[in-house]
Structures are given as structure tokens and as C-alpha cells.
């Protein structure tokens, strides 16, 4: 038989659930063109007729817009999934600020005003220990600004060898700092650094002492590090990168440093991410002594690192929200997670599904080694692909040949969507 006859017709290809999703995301013209091209390749014998749908989807994949997904990985702050999900109030604030907004304008006087003043005021109010605050694009930008303003041009940054951290995807804090032109003065060893090591290295060229929170690994055994409080008497500023952006200590994560804690210990300047445990938009938070913050804000580079109004709106709303999705996920009760998993499994009795006790993690954003007791529904691993490409896409983790959908980072309100997605994927 002529293989051309077996090439699926356009309407048959478009009936595929994934093609329907592509249609609603990309529009008819683009999808039909991809289908026609795939059919043409089948006609030419380049691909098998049965692969027309896959070929069309593959051709469309790079054009697919950013899609909202359900994070069932059990990693609360999943960098590849955009870290912290925004609170409802923050999402509304972003939408409200999308048009013209008074980001740099005083509606009472009709004059120019300090950019983002209400967001900065909200941050200052949340951290009363800070003399002043500033917000930049991300924590990496906060470190670049501090290094450039306080140590570039022959200045030195004194840092422990135990805190030369790679965050992920090849991003290394020492390389970032060196790129500003500052010189790194490494002290101590990988596992132990004493206050005396810092004291011996501080001199006339020292711009500041930097403490970096090892936010994605743990060193165990014969270890020792100097605390912030032990470094405040050296006559140079102490800058603390707490990474995670926790403003207050979090009971669910004892041992994870907070911005307020670092300032109380005597840090002169603290840097942190906005989209990790702070639960807000991508941003770099800078908090500390007013003259230092002022120097950073006035540095010419500050303009290149500034945040847009959408970030300011989301940050402000996040700071006013008692319950961010990240905090809810952190504090979720294991018993409740188990109830939810059991209820989900009960609706899917026809599938090979079980409820498992598992351990969720915070992710690269902080609390390395902390295991948060959680519950997952366990499904055949072959469902992983269809769930990822379904609507909405669901991302879990495959362990020992099973697909685990961990509920800790899934908002309870999405359980119904999860059930529907599993049913669709199991068809
Ligand atoms: C995540 C992290 C950074 C980088 O923060 P971004 O906001 O991603 O730029 C820097 N330092 C530490 C300790 C971190 O954990």
C-alpha cells in the first residue's frame, strides 16, 4: 500500500490533545503550518506517517510561550520553574501596575518622586533594623553593586575559602565579584576559618569583609566559621549575603539565616534574593547602614541594575501579605498533605496509584539538607511525559521507576486540576 495514504489528515492531527493545547497557545496559522510541514516530511519519506503529530509538536516547541505549570516536584523553590510563585495579591499588583502608574510620581504635588518609594517603605518597615534599603535586579546584582561601590579600583574583599560558593548553572560568587575589578582576599580553609584569619587579612586596601551563606550545600565534621558578630570590630564594613531572603527567622527552618538576624548580629549591609524564601519577585534586596546604602544607590551602576515597576509592585504586595505560597508550602502539615494525597488517589481508583510518604526540599534557595516531611501520589513513570505536556503541565519527579507527585508545593486549590491532568495523561 502507498505509505502516503497512511499520512494522518489535518483534522485527525489537530484532534490530539497536545495539538489542541498548541492551537489555543499559538493560534491556528502557526499550528497548521507546522502540521502541513510534518505531513510534507512524511510524504517525502523523511519521517514515518505515525510520527506526524510528534514532528509537528517538536517544530512548535521552541515557539511555545511561557506556560504556567503545577510544581509537584517537591522542591519548593525550583529554579527551572521560576523559583517563588507570587501571592495572589502580588499578581493583582503586577496587573494593576502594568499600565501607567505613579512609580516615580507624587500624585499630591504633581512632581517627580523617589522611584518605588512605597515598595522601599514596605521593605524598611518589615526590617526595622535597617537604616536604609535599596532594591536591584537580583541578589547577584546586589553583590555586584556592593563590590563595585565599596571595593572596585584596587579594593579587596576578604572572604573565607569555605564561602566561595557556586549557586547553580555555573554561577560562581567569587567569579562574579572578581568581574567587578575587586580583588578577592581568601582567608582560612574550606572547612575552618577563624576571626583571627579575617583580622590578619584586613588592611588599608580592604573594601569590606563578605560573609556568604552556603545556601545549597553543607560541610560536616571538623568545621568552624566566624560569625558576623565576631567580625564587626575590624574597622571595615561587614557585608552578609544571606541568599534566601528570609526577612525573619522561619520556625520551619531553624539554622537558616535571616536578614533581620544578620543585621542584629551587626552586619553593616545585607544582600538577599527576592524570589527565594522571601516569596516575592526576582529582586536583590540591599539593607543596612544608611551611608552605605546611599553610596550604592548613588553609584552610576545602580541605574543599570534597577528594577522595573512590575517588580516593585509585586515586592510591595508580597511584603504586605502574611501568607505567601512559599510560606504556606513550608508550613503545610504532613497529615494534611497525606489527606490530600489520599483524596486524590481515591478519585483515580482505576489507575495504578498509591500514596507515599516522601521528603520535600526547599531547593537551591536555602536550607540545604533540610527534609520536609511530605506526601505524594505515586504513578507509573510512563505518565511523566504526558503530564508534563498536558494542560496544565504537571512536573513531578521520577524515583525508582515511579512518578511521584509531591503535594507540598502544590496549592490545595489546584488538587482538582491535578486530578483532571492525571486522568487526561492516563488515557
Ligand atoms: C541564590 C543566591 C545568590 C544569587 O541570587 P540571585 O537572586 O539568583 O541573583 C547569591 N548568593 C547566595 C548565597 C544565594 O543563595
XYZ file of N, CA and C in Angstrom, residues 72-162:
273
model
N 4.899 19.826 41.148
C 4.730 18.669 42.031
C 6.068 17.957 42.230
N 7.162 18.726 42.098
C 8.493 18.139 42.225
C 8.880 17.900 43.679
N 8.223 18.614 44.597
C 8.660 18.529 45.988
C 9.841 19.441 46.285
N 10.226 20.241 45.290
C 11.268 21.255 45.503
C 10.532 22.592 45.552
N 10.508 23.204 46.736
C 9.661 24.386 46.915
C 10.090 25.547 46.029
N 11.413 25.776 45.968
C 11.916 26.876 45.146
C 12.680 26.257 43.991
N 11.968 25.905 42.939
C 12.587 25.216 41.811
C 13.042 26.267 40.813
N 14.354 26.417 40.671
C 14.883 27.481 39.812
C 14.374 27.351 38.385
N 14.297 26.113 37.883
C 13.857 25.932 36.490
C 12.366 26.225 36.325
N 11.642 26.269 37.439
C 10.209 26.587 37.380
C 9.949 27.998 37.907
N 11.001 28.815 37.923
C 10.790 30.224 38.250
C 10.818 30.572 39.721
N 11.394 29.682 40.547
C 11.506 29.947 41.989
C 10.150 30.264 42.623
N 10.088 31.325 43.456
C 8.880 31.543 44.264
C 7.667 31.886 43.400
N 6.547 31.174 43.598
C 5.302 31.618 42.950
C 4.793 32.851 43.692
N 4.255 33.792 42.951
C 3.784 35.023 43.609
C 2.461 34.788 44.337
N 2.271 35.537 45.409
C 0.992 35.530 46.120
C -0.072 36.179 45.229
N -1.318 35.804 45.482
C -2.436 36.359 44.719
C -2.390 37.899 44.720
N -2.134 38.475 45.886
C -2.092 39.941 45.996
C -0.985 40.529 45.127
N 0.127 39.824 45.028
C 1.246 40.316 44.213
C 0.901 40.231 42.729
N 0.200 39.168 42.353
C -0.215 39.019 40.950
C -1.153 40.167 40.569
N -2.084 40.469 41.483
C -3.011 41.582 41.209
C -2.258 42.904 41.129
N -1.258 43.076 41.992
C -0.495 44.332 41.994
C 0.276 44.496 40.686
N 0.807 43.396 40.163
C 1.541 43.449 38.890
C 0.588 43.874 37.767
N -0.606 43.274 37.765
C -1.575 43.617 36.713
C -1.972 45.089 36.823
N -2.147 45.557 38.063
C -2.567 46.945 38.258
C -1.484 47.930 37.825
N -0.218 47.527 37.998
C 0.889 48.436 37.667
C 1.285 48.366 36.197
N 0.645 47.473 35.443
C 1.079 47.249 34.064
C 0.874 48.479 33.180
N -0.171 49.228 33.452
C -0.389 50.461 32.696
C 0.387 51.596 33.343
N 0.051 52.847 32.995
C 0.720 53.962 33.675
C 0.481 53.862 35.176
N 1.525 54.115 35.984
C 1.416 54.011 37.439
C 2.344 55.049 38.072
N 2.061 55.423 39.296
C 2.827 56.508 39.939
C 4.139 56.017 40.541
N 4.888 55.241 39.762
C 6.109 54.629 40.292
C 7.147 55.677 40.675
N 7.110 56.815 39.991
C 8.136 57.839 40.224
C 7.488 59.217 40.245
N 6.262 59.237 40.749
C 5.459 60.460 40.628
C 4.622 60.640 41.884
N 4.575 61.872 42.400
C 3.767 62.168 43.575
C 2.439 62.770 43.117
N 1.354 62.031 43.318
C 0.055 62.477 42.814
C -0.450 63.705 43.563
N 0.030 63.930 44.806
C -0.433 65.081 45.589
C 0.207 66.369 45.084
N 1.532 66.349 44.894
C 2.223 67.566 44.466
C 2.304 67.687 42.952
N 2.108 66.552 42.267
C 2.241 66.579 40.813
C 3.685 66.604 40.363
N 4.596 66.254 41.269
C 6.025 66.285 40.905
C 6.625 64.896 40.894
N 7.843 64.850 40.367
C 8.624 63.620 40.362
C 8.877 63.208 41.815
N 8.846 61.918 42.063
C 9.096 61.420 43.413
C 10.102 60.290 43.352
N 10.596 59.875 44.512
C 11.590 58.799 44.546
C 10.984 57.519 43.985
N 11.695 56.911 43.062
C 11.201 55.727 42.385
C 10.924 54.597 43.381
N 9.759 54.025 43.271
C 9.423 52.845 44.078
C 9.349 53.116 45.562
N 9.031 54.357 45.949
C 9.133 54.706 47.364
C 8.227 53.860 48.255
N 7.043 53.489 47.772
C 6.156 52.722 48.653
C 6.662 51.295 48.846
N 7.271 50.723 47.832
C 7.847 49.376 47.986
C 9.040 49.443 48.937
N 9.867 50.470 48.784
C 11.032 50.615 49.666
C 10.579 50.845 51.106
N 9.499 51.623 51.263
C 8.982 51.869 52.612
C 8.462 50.576 53.229
N 7.832 49.738 52.404
C 7.321 48.462 52.919
C 8.477 47.565 53.359
N 9.560 47.579 52.587
C 10.728 46.767 52.946
C 11.366 47.303 54.233
N 11.488 48.629 54.317
C 12.080 49.227 55.521
C 11.231 48.920 56.749
N 9.908 48.930 56.566
C 9.025 48.652 57.704
C 9.135 47.197 58.145
N 9.384 46.312 57.183
C 9.493 44.888 57.515
C 10.815 44.581 58.214
N 11.800 45.449 58.017
C 13.130 45.223 58.609
C 13.558 46.490 59.353
N 13.002 46.701 60.568
C 13.292 47.956 61.271
C 14.766 48.118 61.633
N 15.534 47.023 61.635
C 16.966 47.113 61.968
C 17.763 47.827 60.872
N 17.193 47.933 59.666
C 17.930 48.532 58.550
C 17.804 50.048 58.582
N 18.929 50.747 58.454
C 18.899 52.209 58.398
C 18.325 52.687 57.079
N 18.556 51.907 56.025
C 18.032 52.267 54.699
C 17.984 50.989 53.846
N 17.244 51.051 52.764
C 17.092 49.869 51.900
C 17.157 50.289 50.433
N 17.521 49.326 49.607
C 17.550 49.556 48.164
C 17.213 48.226 47.492
N 16.662 48.292 46.279
C 16.282 47.062 45.574
C 16.886 47.088 44.168
N 17.527 45.992 43.791
C 18.081 45.856 42.438
C 17.538 44.582 41.793
N 18.056 44.287 40.607
C 17.504 43.218 39.770
C 17.513 41.823 40.399
N 18.576 41.455 41.075
C 18.614 40.177 41.792
C 19.759 40.233 42.799
N 19.951 39.146 43.530
C 20.988 39.162 44.552
C 22.373 39.273 43.924
N 22.549 38.671 42.755
C 23.833 38.793 42.062
C 24.113 40.272 41.773
N 23.094 40.994 41.363
C 23.255 42.429 41.092
C 23.574 43.192 42.380
N 22.966 42.766 43.483
C 23.231 43.419 44.773
C 24.709 43.251 45.137
N 25.241 42.039 44.897
C 26.655 41.786 45.204
C 27.570 42.585 44.272
N 27.189 42.643 42.997
C 27.988 43.422 42.032
C 28.023 44.892 42.445
N 26.867 45.409 42.837
C 26.803 46.821 43.219
C 27.638 47.079 44.476
N 27.537 46.189 45.455
C 28.316 46.365 46.692
C 29.815 46.296 46.379
N 30.190 45.290 45.570
C 31.617 45.122 45.262
C 32.137 46.321 44.467
N 31.337 46.791 43.516
C 31.782 47.900 42.670
C 31.879 49.194 43.473
N 30.856 49.452 44.282
C 30.823 50.728 45.005
C 31.805 50.744 46.178
N 32.063 49.581 46.770
C 32.847 49.582 48.008
C 34.254 49.000 47.870
N 34.528 48.289 46.754
C 35.835 47.613 46.699
C 36.513 47.642 45.331
N 35.828 48.089 44.274
C 36.479 48.058 42.959
C 37.579 49.124 42.925
N 38.437 49.037 41.916
C 39.516 50.022 41.802
C 40.588 49.792 42.844
N 41.034 48.562 42.949
C 42.147 48.265 43.849
C 41.734 47.818 45.238
N 40.439 47.810 45.506
C 39.987 47.389 46.834
C 39.938 45.881 46.958
N 39.940 45.419 48.193
C 39.897 43.979 48.440
C 38.632 43.577 49.185
N 38.168 42.379 48.843
C 37.044 41.788 49.576
C 37.593 40.577 50.315
N 37.486 40.603 51.632
C 38.005 39.491 52.429
C 36.893 38.459 52.588
N 37.186 37.217 52.179
C 36.152 36.175 52.177
C 36.778 34.830 52.560
N 36.024 34.025 53.291
C 36.503 32.706 53.706
C 36.535 31.740 52.532
N 37.545 30.859 52.517
C 37.614 29.827 51.462
C 36.432 28.866 51.553
N 35.799 28.819 52.702
C 34.632 27.954 52.859
C 33.365 28.574 52.299
